[in-house]
Amino acid sequence: MLVDAEEDMVMVVDVHFRIGNLLLKLTLHHIEDNRLGITSETFDKKHVVFLDYDNVKLKTVERDCEKLIKYYRLSDFHIIKSSENSYHAICFNKCTFAQACHLYLETNADRSYLIRSIQRKYFTLRISSKKESNKFIKTIYSPNDNYECSWGHLLFISNRLQKKIQPCGK
């Protein structure tokens, strides 16, 4: 689901499309100053794992992703630079919102972002409107394939970053 990253929504459009036997849904929100974000919620009311880091070293993000992969048997994490010393880490595994919050608490990610996400009942990552935003940095690979993958999120982020991202655990 796409939303305004700062809650200043103007127009909402739901887009449903089918790829093979997959039914995908994206919700687009037009915002006055062209900020755009994507939410963690999937069509079946599950969530993907979004982590938001501000003013940290890349090594901190990498270690957190490696820890989650090891202890929770998650699939690959994809790290995106959102601005100077700030990163997003995304894992396309589907889980409940409570599980996503629990995973978030196991990291050094920004706690105020978690609080806002709990209030909204979904996580949102900004995907536009910052200089130098959304530069793909690297993938932390995992041998695991234990969770269902959110193809809608994977395809959207892959297209947005113009980077081919492998399906969960592949």
mmCIF file of C-alpha atoms in Angstrom:
data_model
loop_
_atom_site.group_PDB
_atom_site.id
_atom_site.type_symbol
_atom_site.label_atom_id
_atom_site.label_comp_id
_atom_site.label_asym_id
_atom_site.label_seq_id
_atom_site.Cartn_x
_atom_site.Cartn_y
_atom_site.Cartn_z
ATOM 1 C CA MET A 1 0.000 0.000 0.000
ATOM 2 C CA LEU A 2 1.371 3.429 -0.902
ATOM 3 C CA VAL A 3 0.703 6.324 1.421
ATOM 4 C CA ASP A 4 1.879 9.792 2.260
ATOM 5 C CA ALA A 5 4.904 9.389 4.470
ATOM 6 C CA GLU A 6 3.853 12.392 6.565
ATOM 7 C CA GLU A 7 0.061 11.944 6.691
ATOM 8 C CA ASP A 8 -0.917 14.816 4.314
ATOM 9 C CA MET A 9 -3.002 12.752 1.890
ATOM 10 C CA VAL A 10 -5.075 14.359 -0.837
ATOM 11 C CA MET A 11 -6.407 11.607 -3.142
ATOM 12 C CA VAL A 12 -6.588 7.811 -2.753
ATOM 13 C CA VAL A 13 -6.677 5.268 -5.595
ATOM 14 C CA ASP A 14 -6.839 1.490 -5.142
ATOM 15 C CA VAL A 15 -5.181 -0.509 -7.920
ATOM 16 C CA HIS A 16 -5.879 -4.241 -8.231
ATOM 17 C CA PHE A 17 -3.990 -6.337 -10.751
ATOM 18 C CA ARG A 18 -3.252 -9.962 -11.456
ATOM 19 C CA ILE A 19 0.055 -11.575 -12.383
ATOM 20 C CA GLY A 20 -0.613 -15.208 -13.188
ATOM 21 C CA ASN A 21 -2.596 -16.570 -10.260
ATOM 22 C CA LEU A 22 -1.429 -13.796 -7.879
ATOM 23 C CA LEU A 23 -3.894 -11.019 -7.050
ATOM 24 C CA LEU A 24 -2.019 -7.856 -6.052
ATOM 25 C CA LYS A 25 -3.342 -4.637 -4.546
ATOM 26 C CA LEU A 26 -1.637 -1.268 -4.243
ATOM 27 C CA THR A 27 -3.219 1.774 -2.677
ATOM 28 C CA LEU A 28 -1.877 5.037 -4.091
ATOM 29 C CA HIS A 29 -2.131 8.334 -2.272
ATOM 30 C CA HIS A 30 -1.451 11.584 -4.122
ATOM 31 C CA ILE A 31 0.241 14.109 -1.873
ATOM 32 C CA GLU A 32 0.520 17.842 -2.413
ATOM 33 C CA ASP A 33 4.307 17.988 -2.097
ATOM 34 C CA ASN A 34 4.856 14.633 -3.860
ATOM 35 C CA ARG A 35 6.032 12.649 -0.845
ATOM 36 C CA LEU A 36 5.326 8.989 -1.335
ATOM 37 C CA GLY A 37 5.628 6.010 0.962
ATOM 38 C CA ILE A 38 4.836 2.324 0.923
ATOM 39 C CA THR A 39 3.216 0.533 3.835
ATOM 40 C CA SER A 40 4.076 -2.873 5.220
ATOM 41 C CA GLU A 41 0.531 -4.233 4.908
ATOM 42 C CA THR A 42 -0.159 -6.932 2.327
ATOM 43 C CA PHE A 43 -3.369 -7.753 0.502
ATOM 44 C CA ASP A 44 -4.117 -10.555 2.999
ATOM 45 C CA LYS A 45 -3.639 -8.208 6.024
ATOM 46 C CA LYS A 46 -0.175 -9.503 6.882
ATOM 47 C CA HIS A 47 2.954 -7.345 6.933
ATOM 48 C CA VAL A 48 6.467 -7.357 5.546
ATOM 49 C CA VAL A 49 9.409 -6.375 7.745
ATOM 50 C CA PHE A 50 10.401 -2.706 7.407
ATOM 51 C CA LEU A 51 13.237 -1.341 9.540
ATOM 52 C CA ASP A 52 14.089 2.370 9.630
ATOM 53 C CA TYR A 53 17.498 3.566 10.851
ATOM 54 C CA ASP A 54 18.511 7.175 11.423
ATOM 55 C CA ASN A 55 22.039 8.404 12.120
ATOM 56 C CA VAL A 56 23.673 4.976 12.284
ATOM 57 C CA LYS A 57 26.572 3.252 10.594
ATOM 58 C CA LEU A 58 25.825 0.760 7.849
ATOM 59 C CA LYS A 59 27.527 -1.951 9.921
ATOM 60 C CA THR A 60 24.820 -1.589 12.605
ATOM 61 C CA VAL A 61 22.100 -2.243 10.024
ATOM 62 C CA GLU A 62 24.005 -5.209 8.603
ATOM 63 C CA ARG A 63 24.476 -6.789 12.045
ATOM 64 C CA ASP A 64 20.793 -6.374 12.912
ATOM 65 C CA CYS A 65 19.725 -8.021 9.645
ATOM 66 C CA GLU A 66 22.164 -10.885 10.143
ATOM 67 C CA LYS A 67 20.842 -11.408 13.679
ATOM 68 C CA LEU A 68 17.208 -11.533 12.511
ATOM 69 C CA ILE A 69 18.099 -13.958 9.720
ATOM 70 C CA LYS A 70 19.957 -16.211 12.149
ATOM 71 C CA TYR A 71 17.540 -16.221 15.095
ATOM 72 C CA TYR A 72 14.194 -15.928 13.289
ATOM 73 C CA ARG A 73 15.137 -17.768 10.088
ATOM 74 C CA LEU A 74 14.027 -14.869 7.894
ATOM 75 C CA SER A 75 14.878 -14.541 4.223
ATOM 76 C CA ASP A 76 17.123 -11.918 2.631
ATOM 77 C CA PHE A 77 17.198 -8.313 3.830
ATOM 78 C CA HIS A 78 17.677 -5.507 1.325
ATOM 79 C CA ILE A 79 19.366 -2.355 2.579
ATOM 80 C CA ILE A 80 18.535 1.002 1.037
ATOM 81 C CA LYS A 81 20.188 4.300 1.858
ATOM 82 C CA SER A 82 17.432 6.833 2.540
ATOM 83 C CA SER A 83 19.710 9.795 3.364
ATOM 84 C CA GLU A 84 23.113 10.469 4.904
ATOM 85 C CA ASN A 85 23.714 7.835 7.655
ATOM 86 C CA SER A 86 20.081 6.693 7.408
ATOM 87 C CA TYR A 87 18.866 3.401 5.988
ATOM 88 C CA HIS A 88 15.838 1.226 5.363
ATOM 89 C CA ALA A 89 16.102 -2.556 5.649
ATOM 90 C CA ILE A 90 13.351 -4.614 4.044
ATOM 91 C CA CYS A 91 12.581 -8.306 4.271
ATOM 92 C CA PHE A 92 9.716 -9.430 2.037
ATOM 93 C CA ASN A 93 8.607 -12.254 4.345
ATOM 94 C CA LYS A 94 4.958 -12.018 5.411
ATOM 95 C CA CYS A 95 4.174 -12.048 9.122
ATOM 96 C CA THR A 96 1.606 -10.625 11.511
ATOM 97 C CA PHE A 97 1.854 -6.999 12.616
ATOM 98 C CA ALA A 98 2.677 -8.175 16.153
ATOM 99 C CA GLN A 99 5.523 -10.326 14.812
ATOM 100 C CA ALA A 100 6.839 -7.398 12.736
ATOM 101 C CA CYS A 101 6.829 -5.196 15.866
ATOM 102 C CA HIS A 102 8.614 -7.903 17.867
ATOM 103 C CA LEU A 103 11.286 -8.230 15.170
ATOM 104 C CA TYR A 104 11.681 -4.439 15.103
ATOM 105 C CA LEU A 105 12.305 -4.402 18.868
ATOM 106 C CA GLU A 106 15.184 -6.860 18.373
ATOM 107 C CA THR A 107 17.099 -4.211 16.376
ATOM 108 C CA ASN A 108 18.752 -0.825 16.843
ATOM 109 C CA ALA A 109 16.221 0.772 14.487
ATOM 110 C CA ASP A 110 14.526 4.090 15.277
ATOM 111 C CA ARG A 111 12.061 3.687 18.175
ATOM 112 C CA SER A 112 9.963 6.765 17.333
ATOM 113 C CA TYR A 113 9.266 5.190 13.928
ATOM 114 C CA LEU A 114 8.042 2.068 15.731
ATOM 115 C CA ILE A 115 5.728 4.133 17.949
ATOM 116 C CA ARG A 116 4.213 5.905 14.907
ATOM 117 C CA SER A 117 3.785 2.542 13.200
ATOM 118 C CA ILE A 118 1.976 1.047 16.188
ATOM 119 C CA GLN A 119 -0.374 4.048 16.236
ATOM 120 C CA ARG A 120 -1.146 3.556 12.511
ATOM 121 C CA LYS A 121 -1.145 -0.263 12.696
ATOM 122 C CA TYR A 122 1.292 -0.501 9.771
ATOM 123 C CA PHE A 123 4.854 0.532 8.959
ATOM 124 C CA THR A 124 5.541 3.134 6.268
ATOM 125 C CA LEU A 125 8.790 3.755 4.414
ATOM 126 C CA ARG A 126 9.242 6.959 2.436
ATOM 127 C CA ILE A 127 10.213 6.191 -1.146
ATOM 128 C CA SER A 128 10.469 9.703 -2.575
ATOM 129 C CA SER A 129 11.196 13.385 -2.005
ATOM 130 C CA LYS A 130 14.559 13.400 -0.300
ATOM 131 C CA LYS A 131 17.724 14.281 -2.134
ATOM 132 C CA GLU A 132 19.849 11.143 -2.631
ATOM 133 C CA SER A 133 17.017 9.008 -1.278
ATOM 134 C CA ASN A 134 16.443 5.338 -1.954
ATOM 135 C CA LYS A 135 19.795 4.152 -3.205
ATOM 136 C CA PHE A 136 20.148 0.366 -3.084
ATOM 137 C CA ILE A 137 23.196 -0.517 -0.962
ATOM 138 C CA LYS A 138 23.288 -4.286 -0.603
ATOM 139 C CA THR A 139 21.477 -7.526 0.156
ATOM 140 C CA ILE A 140 22.161 -9.543 3.287
ATOM 141 C CA TYR A 141 21.604 -13.043 1.930
ATOM 142 C CA SER A 142 19.884 -15.831 3.802
ATOM 143 C CA PRO A 143 19.615 -19.575 3.167
ATOM 144 C CA ASN A 144 16.126 -19.549 4.704
ATOM 145 C CA ASP A 145 12.822 -19.907 2.892
ATOM 146 C CA ASN A 146 10.406 -20.365 5.802
ATOM 147 C CA TYR A 147 7.859 -17.626 5.191
ATOM 148 C CA GLU A 148 5.528 -16.634 2.397
ATOM 149 C CA CYS A 149 6.871 -13.784 0.261
ATOM 150 C CA SER A 150 4.971 -10.568 -0.498
ATOM 151 C CA TRP A 151 5.310 -10.455 -4.265
ATOM 152 C CA GLY A 152 3.559 -7.098 -4.508
ATOM 153 C CA HIS A 153 6.131 -5.429 -2.250
ATOM 154 C CA LEU A 154 9.046 -7.230 -3.904
ATOM 155 C CA LEU A 155 7.988 -6.258 -7.423
ATOM 156 C CA PHE A 156 7.215 -2.654 -6.476
ATOM 157 C CA ILE A 157 10.505 -2.059 -4.619
ATOM 158 C CA SER A 158 12.498 -3.880 -7.301
ATOM 159 C CA ASN A 159 10.936 -1.678 -9.980
ATOM 160 C CA ARG A 160 11.300 1.504 -7.930
ATOM 161 C CA LEU A 161 15.006 0.865 -7.272
ATOM 162 C CA GLN A 162 15.556 -0.448 -10.799
ATOM 163 C CA LYS A 163 17.262 -3.438 -9.193
ATOM 164 C CA LYS A 164 16.380 -7.087 -9.739
ATOM 165 C CA ILE A 165 15.604 -8.548 -6.321
ATOM 166 C CA GLN A 166 15.443 -12.293 -5.929
ATOM 167 C CA PRO A 167 12.340 -13.864 -4.352
ATOM 168 C CA CYS A 168 12.441 -14.666 -0.637
ATOM 169 C CA GLY A 169 15.041 -17.287 0.209
ATOM 170 C CA LYS A 170 16.133 -17.879 -3.379
#
